[in-house]
mmCIF file of C-alpha atoms and ligand atoms in Angstrom:
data_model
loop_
_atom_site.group_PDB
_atom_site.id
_atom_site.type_symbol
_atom_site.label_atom_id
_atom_site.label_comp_id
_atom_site.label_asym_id
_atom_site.label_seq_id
_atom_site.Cartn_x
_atom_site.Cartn_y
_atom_site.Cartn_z
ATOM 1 C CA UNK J 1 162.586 62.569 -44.108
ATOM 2 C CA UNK J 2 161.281 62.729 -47.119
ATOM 3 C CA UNK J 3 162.303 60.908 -50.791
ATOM 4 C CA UNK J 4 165.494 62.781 -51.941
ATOM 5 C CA UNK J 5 166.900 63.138 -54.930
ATOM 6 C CA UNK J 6 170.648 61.638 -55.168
ATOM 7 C CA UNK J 7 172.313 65.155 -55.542
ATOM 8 C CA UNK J 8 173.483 64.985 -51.580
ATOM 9 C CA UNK J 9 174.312 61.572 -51.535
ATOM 10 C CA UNK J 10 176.470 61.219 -55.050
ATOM 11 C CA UNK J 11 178.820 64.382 -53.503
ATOM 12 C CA UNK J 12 179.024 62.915 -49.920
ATOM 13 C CA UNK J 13 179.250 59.608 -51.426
ATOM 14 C CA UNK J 14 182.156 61.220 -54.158
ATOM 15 C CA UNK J 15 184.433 63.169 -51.616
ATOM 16 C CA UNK J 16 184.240 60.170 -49.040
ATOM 17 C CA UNK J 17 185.392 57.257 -50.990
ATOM 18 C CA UNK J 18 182.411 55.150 -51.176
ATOM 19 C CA UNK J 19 178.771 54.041 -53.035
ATOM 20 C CA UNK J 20 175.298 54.031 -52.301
ATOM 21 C CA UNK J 21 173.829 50.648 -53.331
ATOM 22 C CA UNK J 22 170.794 50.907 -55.855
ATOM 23 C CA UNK J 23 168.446 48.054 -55.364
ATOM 24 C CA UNK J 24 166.059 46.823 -57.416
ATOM 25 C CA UNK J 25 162.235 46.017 -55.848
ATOM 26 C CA UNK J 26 159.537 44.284 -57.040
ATOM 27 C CA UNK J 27 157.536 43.300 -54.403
ATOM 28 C CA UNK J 28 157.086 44.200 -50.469
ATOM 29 C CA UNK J 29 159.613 41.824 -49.065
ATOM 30 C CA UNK J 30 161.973 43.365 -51.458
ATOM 31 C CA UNK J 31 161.155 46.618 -50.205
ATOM 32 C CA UNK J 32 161.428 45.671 -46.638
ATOM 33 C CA UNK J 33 164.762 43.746 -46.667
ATOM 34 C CA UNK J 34 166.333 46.339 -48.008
ATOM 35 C CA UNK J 35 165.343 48.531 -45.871
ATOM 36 C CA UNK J 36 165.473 47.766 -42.695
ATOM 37 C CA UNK J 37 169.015 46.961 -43.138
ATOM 38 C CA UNK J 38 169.516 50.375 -44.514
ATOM 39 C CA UNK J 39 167.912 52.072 -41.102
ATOM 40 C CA UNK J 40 169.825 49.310 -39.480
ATOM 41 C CA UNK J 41 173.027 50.497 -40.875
ATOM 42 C CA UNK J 42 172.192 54.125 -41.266
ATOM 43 C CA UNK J 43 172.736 53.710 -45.031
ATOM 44 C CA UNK J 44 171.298 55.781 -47.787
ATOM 45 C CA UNK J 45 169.923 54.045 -50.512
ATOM 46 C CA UNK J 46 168.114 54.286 -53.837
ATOM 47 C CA UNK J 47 165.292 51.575 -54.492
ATOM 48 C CA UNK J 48 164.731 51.770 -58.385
ATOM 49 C CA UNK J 49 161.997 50.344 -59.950
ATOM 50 C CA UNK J 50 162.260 48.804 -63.849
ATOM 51 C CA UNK J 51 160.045 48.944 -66.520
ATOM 52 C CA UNK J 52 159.711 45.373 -65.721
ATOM 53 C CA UNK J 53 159.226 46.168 -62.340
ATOM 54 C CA UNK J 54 156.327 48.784 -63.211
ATOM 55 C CA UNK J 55 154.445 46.176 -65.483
ATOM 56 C CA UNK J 56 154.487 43.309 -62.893
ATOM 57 C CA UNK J 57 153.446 45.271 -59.777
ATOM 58 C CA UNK J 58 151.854 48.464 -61.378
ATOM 59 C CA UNK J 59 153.695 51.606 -60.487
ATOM 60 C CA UNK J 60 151.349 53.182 -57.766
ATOM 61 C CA UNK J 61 151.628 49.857 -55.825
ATOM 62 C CA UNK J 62 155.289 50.562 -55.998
ATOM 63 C CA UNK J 63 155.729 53.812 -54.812
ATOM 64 C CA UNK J 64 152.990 52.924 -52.147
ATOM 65 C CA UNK J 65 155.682 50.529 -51.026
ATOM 66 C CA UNK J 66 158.706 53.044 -51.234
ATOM 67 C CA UNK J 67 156.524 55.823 -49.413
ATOM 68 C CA UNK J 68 155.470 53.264 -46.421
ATOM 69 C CA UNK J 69 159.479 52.348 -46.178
ATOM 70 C CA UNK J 70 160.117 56.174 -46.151
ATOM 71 C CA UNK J 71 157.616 56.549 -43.160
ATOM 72 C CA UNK J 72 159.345 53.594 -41.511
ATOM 73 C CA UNK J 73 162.926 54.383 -41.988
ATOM 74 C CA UNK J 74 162.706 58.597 -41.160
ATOM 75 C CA UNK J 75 166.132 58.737 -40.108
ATOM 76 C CA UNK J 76 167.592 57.490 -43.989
ATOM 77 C CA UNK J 77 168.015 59.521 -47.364
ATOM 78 C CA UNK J 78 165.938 56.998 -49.755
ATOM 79 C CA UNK J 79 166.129 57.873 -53.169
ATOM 80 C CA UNK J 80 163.855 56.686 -55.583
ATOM 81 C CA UNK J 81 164.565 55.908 -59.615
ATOM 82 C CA UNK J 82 163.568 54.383 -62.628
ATOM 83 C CA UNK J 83 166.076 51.844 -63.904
ATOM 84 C CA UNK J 84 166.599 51.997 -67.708
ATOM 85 C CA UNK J 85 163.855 54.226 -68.659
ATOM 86 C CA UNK J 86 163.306 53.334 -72.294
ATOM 87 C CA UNK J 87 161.984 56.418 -73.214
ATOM 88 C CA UNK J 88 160.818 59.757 -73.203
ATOM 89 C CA UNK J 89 157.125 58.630 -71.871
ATOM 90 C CA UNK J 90 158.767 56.368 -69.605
ATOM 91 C CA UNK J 91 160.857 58.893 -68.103
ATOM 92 C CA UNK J 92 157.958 61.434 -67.660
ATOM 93 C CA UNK J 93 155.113 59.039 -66.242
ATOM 94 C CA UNK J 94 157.725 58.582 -63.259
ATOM 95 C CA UNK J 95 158.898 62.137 -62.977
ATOM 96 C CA UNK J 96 154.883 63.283 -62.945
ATOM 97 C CA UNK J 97 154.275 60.026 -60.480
ATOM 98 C CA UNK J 98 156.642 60.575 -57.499
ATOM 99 C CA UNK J 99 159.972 59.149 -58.540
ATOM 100 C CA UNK J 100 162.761 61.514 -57.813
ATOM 101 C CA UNK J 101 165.378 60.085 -60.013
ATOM 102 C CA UNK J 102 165.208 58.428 -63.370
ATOM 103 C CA UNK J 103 167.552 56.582 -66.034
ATOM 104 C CA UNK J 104 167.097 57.393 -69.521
ATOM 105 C CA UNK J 105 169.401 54.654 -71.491
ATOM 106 C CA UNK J 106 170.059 55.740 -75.055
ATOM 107 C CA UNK J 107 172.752 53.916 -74.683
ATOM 108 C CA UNK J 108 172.060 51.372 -77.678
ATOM 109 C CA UNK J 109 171.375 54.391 -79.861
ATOM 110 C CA UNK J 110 174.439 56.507 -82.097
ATOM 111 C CA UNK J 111 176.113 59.091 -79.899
ATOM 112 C CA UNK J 112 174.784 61.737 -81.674
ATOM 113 C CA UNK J 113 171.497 60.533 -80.584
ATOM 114 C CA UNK J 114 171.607 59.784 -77.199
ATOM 115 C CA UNK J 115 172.614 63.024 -76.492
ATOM 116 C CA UNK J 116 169.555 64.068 -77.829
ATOM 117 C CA UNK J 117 166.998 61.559 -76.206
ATOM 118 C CA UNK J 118 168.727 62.186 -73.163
ATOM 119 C CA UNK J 119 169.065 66.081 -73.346
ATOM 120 C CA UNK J 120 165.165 65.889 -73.874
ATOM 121 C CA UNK J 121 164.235 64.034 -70.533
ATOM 122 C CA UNK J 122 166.591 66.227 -68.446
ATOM 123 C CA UNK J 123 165.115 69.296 -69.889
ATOM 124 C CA UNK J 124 161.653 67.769 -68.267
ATOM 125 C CA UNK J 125 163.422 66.618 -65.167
ATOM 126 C CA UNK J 126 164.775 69.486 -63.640
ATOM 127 C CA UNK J 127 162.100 71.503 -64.373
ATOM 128 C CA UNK J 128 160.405 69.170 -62.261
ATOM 129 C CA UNK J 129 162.984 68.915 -59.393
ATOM 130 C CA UNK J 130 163.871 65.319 -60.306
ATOM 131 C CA UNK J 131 167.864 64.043 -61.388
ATOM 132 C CA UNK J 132 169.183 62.501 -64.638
ATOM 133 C CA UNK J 133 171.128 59.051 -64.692
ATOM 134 C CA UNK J 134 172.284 58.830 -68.694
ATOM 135 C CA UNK J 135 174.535 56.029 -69.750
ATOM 136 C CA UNK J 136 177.441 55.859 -72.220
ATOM 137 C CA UNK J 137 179.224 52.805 -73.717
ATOM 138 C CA UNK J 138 176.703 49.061 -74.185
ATOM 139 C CA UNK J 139 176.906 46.144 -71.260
ATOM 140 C CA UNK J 140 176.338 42.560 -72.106
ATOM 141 C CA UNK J 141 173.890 40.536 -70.174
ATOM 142 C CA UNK J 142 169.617 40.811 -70.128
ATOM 143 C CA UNK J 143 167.510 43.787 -68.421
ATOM 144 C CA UNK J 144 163.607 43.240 -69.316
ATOM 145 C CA UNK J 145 163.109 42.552 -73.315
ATOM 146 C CA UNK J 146 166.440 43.628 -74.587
ATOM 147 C CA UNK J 147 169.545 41.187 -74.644
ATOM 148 C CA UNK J 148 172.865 42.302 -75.280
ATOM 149 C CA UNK J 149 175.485 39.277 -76.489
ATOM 150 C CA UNK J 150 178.863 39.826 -74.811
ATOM 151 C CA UNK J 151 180.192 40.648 -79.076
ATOM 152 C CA UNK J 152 177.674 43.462 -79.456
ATOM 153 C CA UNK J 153 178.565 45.054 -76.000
ATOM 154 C CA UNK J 154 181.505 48.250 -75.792
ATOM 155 C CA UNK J 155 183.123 49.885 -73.285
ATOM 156 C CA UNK J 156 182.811 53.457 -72.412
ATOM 157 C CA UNK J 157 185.408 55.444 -74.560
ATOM 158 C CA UNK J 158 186.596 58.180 -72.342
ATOM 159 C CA UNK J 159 187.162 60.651 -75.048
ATOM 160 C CA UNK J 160 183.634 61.147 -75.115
ATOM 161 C CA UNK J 161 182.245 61.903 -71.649
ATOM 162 C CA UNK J 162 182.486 65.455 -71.400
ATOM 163 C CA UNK J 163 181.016 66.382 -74.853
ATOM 164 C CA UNK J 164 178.499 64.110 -73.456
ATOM 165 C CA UNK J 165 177.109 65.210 -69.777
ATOM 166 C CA UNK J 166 178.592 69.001 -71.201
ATOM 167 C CA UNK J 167 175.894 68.007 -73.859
ATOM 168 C CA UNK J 168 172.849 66.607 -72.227
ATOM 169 C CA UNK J 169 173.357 68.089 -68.513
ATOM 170 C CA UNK J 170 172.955 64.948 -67.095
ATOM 171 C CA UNK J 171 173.426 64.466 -63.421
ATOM 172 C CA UNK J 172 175.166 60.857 -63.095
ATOM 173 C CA UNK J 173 176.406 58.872 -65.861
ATOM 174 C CA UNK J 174 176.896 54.633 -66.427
ATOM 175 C CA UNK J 175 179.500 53.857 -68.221
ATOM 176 C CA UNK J 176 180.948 50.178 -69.325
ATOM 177 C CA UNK J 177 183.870 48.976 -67.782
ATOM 178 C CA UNK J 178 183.409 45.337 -67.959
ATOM 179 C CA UNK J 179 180.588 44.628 -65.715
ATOM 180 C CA UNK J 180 177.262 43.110 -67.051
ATOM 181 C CA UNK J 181 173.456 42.101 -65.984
ATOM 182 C CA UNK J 182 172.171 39.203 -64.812
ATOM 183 C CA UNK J 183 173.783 35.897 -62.778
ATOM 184 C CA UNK J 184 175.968 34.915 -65.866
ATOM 185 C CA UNK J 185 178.110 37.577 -66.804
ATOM 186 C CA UNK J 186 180.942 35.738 -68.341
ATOM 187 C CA UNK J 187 180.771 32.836 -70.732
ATOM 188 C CA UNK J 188 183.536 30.122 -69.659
ATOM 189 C CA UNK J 189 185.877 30.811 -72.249
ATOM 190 C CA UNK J 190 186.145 34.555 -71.105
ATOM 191 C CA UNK J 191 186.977 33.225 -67.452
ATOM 192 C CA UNK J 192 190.046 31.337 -65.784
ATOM 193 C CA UNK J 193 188.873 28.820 -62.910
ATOM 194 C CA UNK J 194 190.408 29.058 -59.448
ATOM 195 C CA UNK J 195 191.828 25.928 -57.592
ATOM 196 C CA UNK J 196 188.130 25.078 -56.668
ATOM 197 C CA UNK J 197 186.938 24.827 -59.838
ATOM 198 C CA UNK J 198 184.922 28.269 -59.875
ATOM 199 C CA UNK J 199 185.381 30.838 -62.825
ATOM 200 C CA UNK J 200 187.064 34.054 -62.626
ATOM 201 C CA UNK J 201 185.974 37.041 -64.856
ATOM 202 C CA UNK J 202 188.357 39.354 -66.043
ATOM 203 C CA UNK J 203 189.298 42.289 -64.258
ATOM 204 C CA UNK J 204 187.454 45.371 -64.674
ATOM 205 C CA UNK J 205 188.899 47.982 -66.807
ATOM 206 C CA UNK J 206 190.195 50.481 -63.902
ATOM 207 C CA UNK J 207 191.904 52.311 -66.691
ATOM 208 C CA UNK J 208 189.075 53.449 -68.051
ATOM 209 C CA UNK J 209 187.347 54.436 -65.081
ATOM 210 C CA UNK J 210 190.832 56.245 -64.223
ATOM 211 C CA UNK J 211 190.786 58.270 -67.250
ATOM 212 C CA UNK J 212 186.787 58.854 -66.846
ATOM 213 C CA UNK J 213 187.452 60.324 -63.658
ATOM 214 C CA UNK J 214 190.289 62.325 -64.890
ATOM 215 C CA UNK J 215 188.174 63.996 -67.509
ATOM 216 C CA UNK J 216 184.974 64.761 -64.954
ATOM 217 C CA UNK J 217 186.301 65.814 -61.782
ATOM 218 C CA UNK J 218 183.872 65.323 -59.037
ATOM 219 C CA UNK J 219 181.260 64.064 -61.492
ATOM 220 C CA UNK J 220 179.247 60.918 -60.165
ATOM 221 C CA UNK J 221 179.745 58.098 -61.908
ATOM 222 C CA UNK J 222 177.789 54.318 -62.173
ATOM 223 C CA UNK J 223 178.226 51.216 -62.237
ATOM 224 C CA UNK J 224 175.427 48.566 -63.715
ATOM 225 C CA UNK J 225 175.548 44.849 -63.589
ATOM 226 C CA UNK J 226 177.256 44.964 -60.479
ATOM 227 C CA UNK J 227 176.193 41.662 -58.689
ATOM 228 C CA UNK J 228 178.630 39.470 -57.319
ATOM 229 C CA UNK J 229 176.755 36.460 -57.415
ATOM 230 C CA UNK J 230 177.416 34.826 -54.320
ATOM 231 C CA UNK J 231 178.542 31.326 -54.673
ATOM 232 C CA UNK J 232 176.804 30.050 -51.334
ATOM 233 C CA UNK J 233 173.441 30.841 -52.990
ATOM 234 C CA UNK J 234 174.071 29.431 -56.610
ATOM 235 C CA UNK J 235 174.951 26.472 -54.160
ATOM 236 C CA UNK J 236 171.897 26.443 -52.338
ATOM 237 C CA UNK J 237 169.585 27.366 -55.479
ATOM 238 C CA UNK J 238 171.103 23.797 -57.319
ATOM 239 C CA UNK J 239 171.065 21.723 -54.086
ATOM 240 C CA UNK J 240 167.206 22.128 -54.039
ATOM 241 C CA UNK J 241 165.741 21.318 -57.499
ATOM 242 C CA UNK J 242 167.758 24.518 -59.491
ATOM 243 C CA UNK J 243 169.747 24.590 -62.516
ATOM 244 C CA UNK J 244 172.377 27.220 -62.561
ATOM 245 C CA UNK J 245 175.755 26.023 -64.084
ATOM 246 C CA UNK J 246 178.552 28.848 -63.593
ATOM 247 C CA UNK J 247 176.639 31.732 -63.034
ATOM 248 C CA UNK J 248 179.483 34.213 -62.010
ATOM 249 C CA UNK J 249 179.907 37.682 -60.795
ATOM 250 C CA UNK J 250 181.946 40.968 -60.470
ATOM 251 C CA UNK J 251 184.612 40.308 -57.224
ATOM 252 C CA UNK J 252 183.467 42.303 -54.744
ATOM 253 C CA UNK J 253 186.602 43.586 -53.710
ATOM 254 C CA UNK J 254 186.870 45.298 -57.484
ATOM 255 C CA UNK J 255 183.336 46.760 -56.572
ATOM 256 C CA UNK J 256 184.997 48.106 -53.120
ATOM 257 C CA UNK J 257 187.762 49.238 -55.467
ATOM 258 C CA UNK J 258 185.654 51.611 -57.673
ATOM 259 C CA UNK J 259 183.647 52.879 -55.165
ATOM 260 C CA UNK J 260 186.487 54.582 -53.977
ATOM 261 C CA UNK J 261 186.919 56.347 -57.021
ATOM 262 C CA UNK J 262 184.416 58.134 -58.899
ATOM 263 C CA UNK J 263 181.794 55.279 -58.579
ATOM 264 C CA UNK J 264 179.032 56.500 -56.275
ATOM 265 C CA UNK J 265 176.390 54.496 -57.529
ATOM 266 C CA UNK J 266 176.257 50.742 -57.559
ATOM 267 C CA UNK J 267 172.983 48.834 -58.865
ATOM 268 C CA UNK J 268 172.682 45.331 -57.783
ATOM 269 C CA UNK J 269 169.913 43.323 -58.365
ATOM 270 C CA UNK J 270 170.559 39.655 -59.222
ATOM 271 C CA UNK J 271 171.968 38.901 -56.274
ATOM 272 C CA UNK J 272 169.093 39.593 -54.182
ATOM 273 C CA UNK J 273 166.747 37.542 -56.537
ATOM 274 C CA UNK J 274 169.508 34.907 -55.762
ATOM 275 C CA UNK J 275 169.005 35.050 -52.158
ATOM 276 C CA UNK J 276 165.260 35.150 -52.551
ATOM 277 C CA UNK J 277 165.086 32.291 -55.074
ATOM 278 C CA UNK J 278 167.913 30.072 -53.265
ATOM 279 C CA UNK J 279 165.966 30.182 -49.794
ATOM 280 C CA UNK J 280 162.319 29.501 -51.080
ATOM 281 C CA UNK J 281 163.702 26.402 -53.252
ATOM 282 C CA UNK J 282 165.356 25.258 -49.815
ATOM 283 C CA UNK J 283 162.025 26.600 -47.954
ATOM 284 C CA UNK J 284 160.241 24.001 -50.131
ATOM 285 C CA UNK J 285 162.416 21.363 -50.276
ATOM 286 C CA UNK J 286 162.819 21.344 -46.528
ATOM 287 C CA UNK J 287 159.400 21.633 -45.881
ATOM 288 C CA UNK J 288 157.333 20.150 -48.258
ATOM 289 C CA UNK J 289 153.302 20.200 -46.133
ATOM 290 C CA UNK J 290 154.124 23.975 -45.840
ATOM 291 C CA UNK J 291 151.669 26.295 -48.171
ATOM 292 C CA UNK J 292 151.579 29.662 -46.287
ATOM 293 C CA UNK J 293 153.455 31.985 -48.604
ATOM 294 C CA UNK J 294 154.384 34.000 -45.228
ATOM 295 C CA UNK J 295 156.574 31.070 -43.927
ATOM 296 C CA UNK J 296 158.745 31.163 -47.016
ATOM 297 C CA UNK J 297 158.610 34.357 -47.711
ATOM 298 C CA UNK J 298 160.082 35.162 -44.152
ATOM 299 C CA UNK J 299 163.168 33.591 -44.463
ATOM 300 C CA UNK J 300 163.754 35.015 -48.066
ATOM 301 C CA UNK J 301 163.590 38.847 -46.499
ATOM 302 C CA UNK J 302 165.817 37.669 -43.684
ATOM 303 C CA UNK J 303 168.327 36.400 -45.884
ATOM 304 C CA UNK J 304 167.547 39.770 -48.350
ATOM 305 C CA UNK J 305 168.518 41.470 -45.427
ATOM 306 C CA UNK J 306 171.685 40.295 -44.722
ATOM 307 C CA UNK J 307 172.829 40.345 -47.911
ATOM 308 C CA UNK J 308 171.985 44.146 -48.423
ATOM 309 C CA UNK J 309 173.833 44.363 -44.702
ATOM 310 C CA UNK J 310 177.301 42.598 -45.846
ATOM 311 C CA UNK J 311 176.980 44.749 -49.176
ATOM 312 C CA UNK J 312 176.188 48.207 -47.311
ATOM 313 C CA UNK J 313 179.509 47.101 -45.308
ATOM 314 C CA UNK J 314 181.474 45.437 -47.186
ATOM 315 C CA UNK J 315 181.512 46.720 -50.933
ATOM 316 C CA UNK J 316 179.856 49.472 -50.682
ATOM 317 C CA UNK J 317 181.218 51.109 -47.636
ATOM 318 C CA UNK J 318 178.042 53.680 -47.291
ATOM 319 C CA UNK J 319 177.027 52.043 -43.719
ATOM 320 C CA UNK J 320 177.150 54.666 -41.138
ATOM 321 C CA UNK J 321 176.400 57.560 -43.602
ATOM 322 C CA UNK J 322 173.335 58.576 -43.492
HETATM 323 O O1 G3H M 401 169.201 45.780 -65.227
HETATM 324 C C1 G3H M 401 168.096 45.375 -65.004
HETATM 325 C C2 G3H M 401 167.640 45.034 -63.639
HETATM 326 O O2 G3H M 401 168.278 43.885 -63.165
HETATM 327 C C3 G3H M 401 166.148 44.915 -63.646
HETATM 328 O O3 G3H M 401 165.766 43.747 -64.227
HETATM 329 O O4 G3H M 401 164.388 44.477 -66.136
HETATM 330 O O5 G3H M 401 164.175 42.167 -65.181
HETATM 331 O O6 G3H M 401 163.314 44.148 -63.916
HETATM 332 P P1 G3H M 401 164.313 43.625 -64.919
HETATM 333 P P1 13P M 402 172.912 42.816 -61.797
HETATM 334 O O1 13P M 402 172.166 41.955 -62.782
HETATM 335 O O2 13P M 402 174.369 42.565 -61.833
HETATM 336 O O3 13P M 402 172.358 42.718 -60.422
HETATM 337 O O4 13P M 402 172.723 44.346 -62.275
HETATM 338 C C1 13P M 402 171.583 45.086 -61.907
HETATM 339 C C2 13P M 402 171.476 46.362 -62.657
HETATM 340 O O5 13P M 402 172.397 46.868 -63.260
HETATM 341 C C3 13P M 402 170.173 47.035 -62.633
HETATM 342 O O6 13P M 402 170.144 48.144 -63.465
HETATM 343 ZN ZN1 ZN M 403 171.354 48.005 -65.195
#
């Protein structure tokens, strides 16, 4: 099979209750621990690439990547999409260079505005076969230079969705329902702490995504910031020379939750670099003659793997559907 577009996946994924997982890659191992436990699974998936992504490995080494996992895997639908494309340019160096899905995020820009950016790169898109992820309402966290404090961040208001993909013809849209980017999501104060001692966020704002739903029937929604942050890795990162106080998550049964609603994308990224990071710190510290990258990085894929296996699973519920 060849790269798809999402089009397929978002309505099977839509009218049977569940969400293909969109993973962020960077590097080979990346690539490959996702997917083999996508052809493992018989998931579909989307591998998205970031600006970031694009500046550290260079975008033809990237797609390179995604093209040698599409040979490998020819019995999956791999997607592949350009995580908060910036702008126009952005958008249109990975439509002309192989991607078949991008993300333009206007989202920081007036309403008004965003329509327009984003009306702009889906004009270009389609005419070049390739689908529109837009994104409505401001999450908290870090994605490559731009930081959003939890203050300046707003969730989606539902009132404006339709005039919006009615508007711009998008093809999937993010909104904000509480989630955010990176491994610390919540600040203390905006958590409770369990009998163990580990913070809670607050629950997602289902209402919203309720009344999202109500007003786009059958339209395919996303979710960003959707790591869980899994505690055994946090764990494992600080027990070998790390320093990550309360890094929290979204609970992944509220992640299972949406994607039986509209949700049909979820992008998770942080908890991979997690896995990666945790087991080359305890790689190192366990092993301290050891210099062949290839004996570190091993383990790190492995445990990439299994992660992306419990999430396909688990929270996303997209294993077998392929
Ligand atoms: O939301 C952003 C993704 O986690 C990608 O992160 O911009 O550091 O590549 P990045
Ligand atoms: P996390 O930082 O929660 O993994 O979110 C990733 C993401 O939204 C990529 O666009
Ligand atoms: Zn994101």
């Amino acid at each position: 099979m060849a790269l798809v577009t999402t089009t397929e996946m978002f309505k099977k994924a839509y009218d049977g209750g569940y969400a293909v997982g969109a993973f962020n890659v960077n590097n080979m191992e990346m690539v490959q621990g996702i997917t083999e436990a996508c052809r493992e699974e018989h998931a579909p998936v989307i591998l998205q690439v970031s600006k970031g992504a694009r500046a550290y490995a260079n975008h033809t080494y990237l797609v390179k990547l995604v093209e040698a996992a599409v040979l490998e895997c020819p019995d999956i639908p791999i997607a592949l999409h350009l995580d908060h494309g910036p702008d126009f340019e952005t958008c249109k160096s990975c439509i002309d260079g192989g991607f078949t899905s991008v993300m333009i995020d206007a989202s920081s820009l007036p309403f008004e505005k965003n329509i327009e950016v984003t009306k702009q790169v889906v004009e270009y898109a389609h005419a070049h076969g390739v689908v529109v992820e837009a994104e409505l309402g401001t999450l908290a966290g870090v994605e490559d230079d731009v930081k959003v404090d939890a203050a300046d961040s707003s969730y989606t208001k539902a009132e404006d969705v339709q005039e919006f993909v009615e508007k711009t013809g998008c093809d999937s849209l993010a909104i904000a329902i509480g989630t955010s980017h990176g491994a610390y999501k919540f600040t203390a104060e905006q958590c409770t702490r369990n009998e163990k001692g580990i913070l809670v966020p607050p629950p997602l704002r289902f209402d919203i995504l309720k009344d999202v739903e109500a007003r786009l029937p059958g339209f395919p929604i996303v979710l960003h910031g959707s790591s869980s942050v899994p505690q055994e890795y946090v764990k494992m990162v600080n027990e070998n020379g790390g320093k990550m106080p309360d890094a929290v998550g979204i609970p992944e049964e509220q992640l299972r939750e949406a994607a039986r609603m509209a949700v049909c994308k979820i992008n998770i990224d942080s908890d991979l670099r997690l896995a990666m990071t945790g087991t080359i710190r305890q790689f190192m510290a366990e092993h301290p003659d050891k210099f062949d990258p290839r004996e570190y990085l091993k383990p790190a894929r492995a445990n990439i793997k299994e992660l992306v296996r419990h999430k396909l699973k688990d929270v996303l519920g997209c294993a077998g559907k392929a």
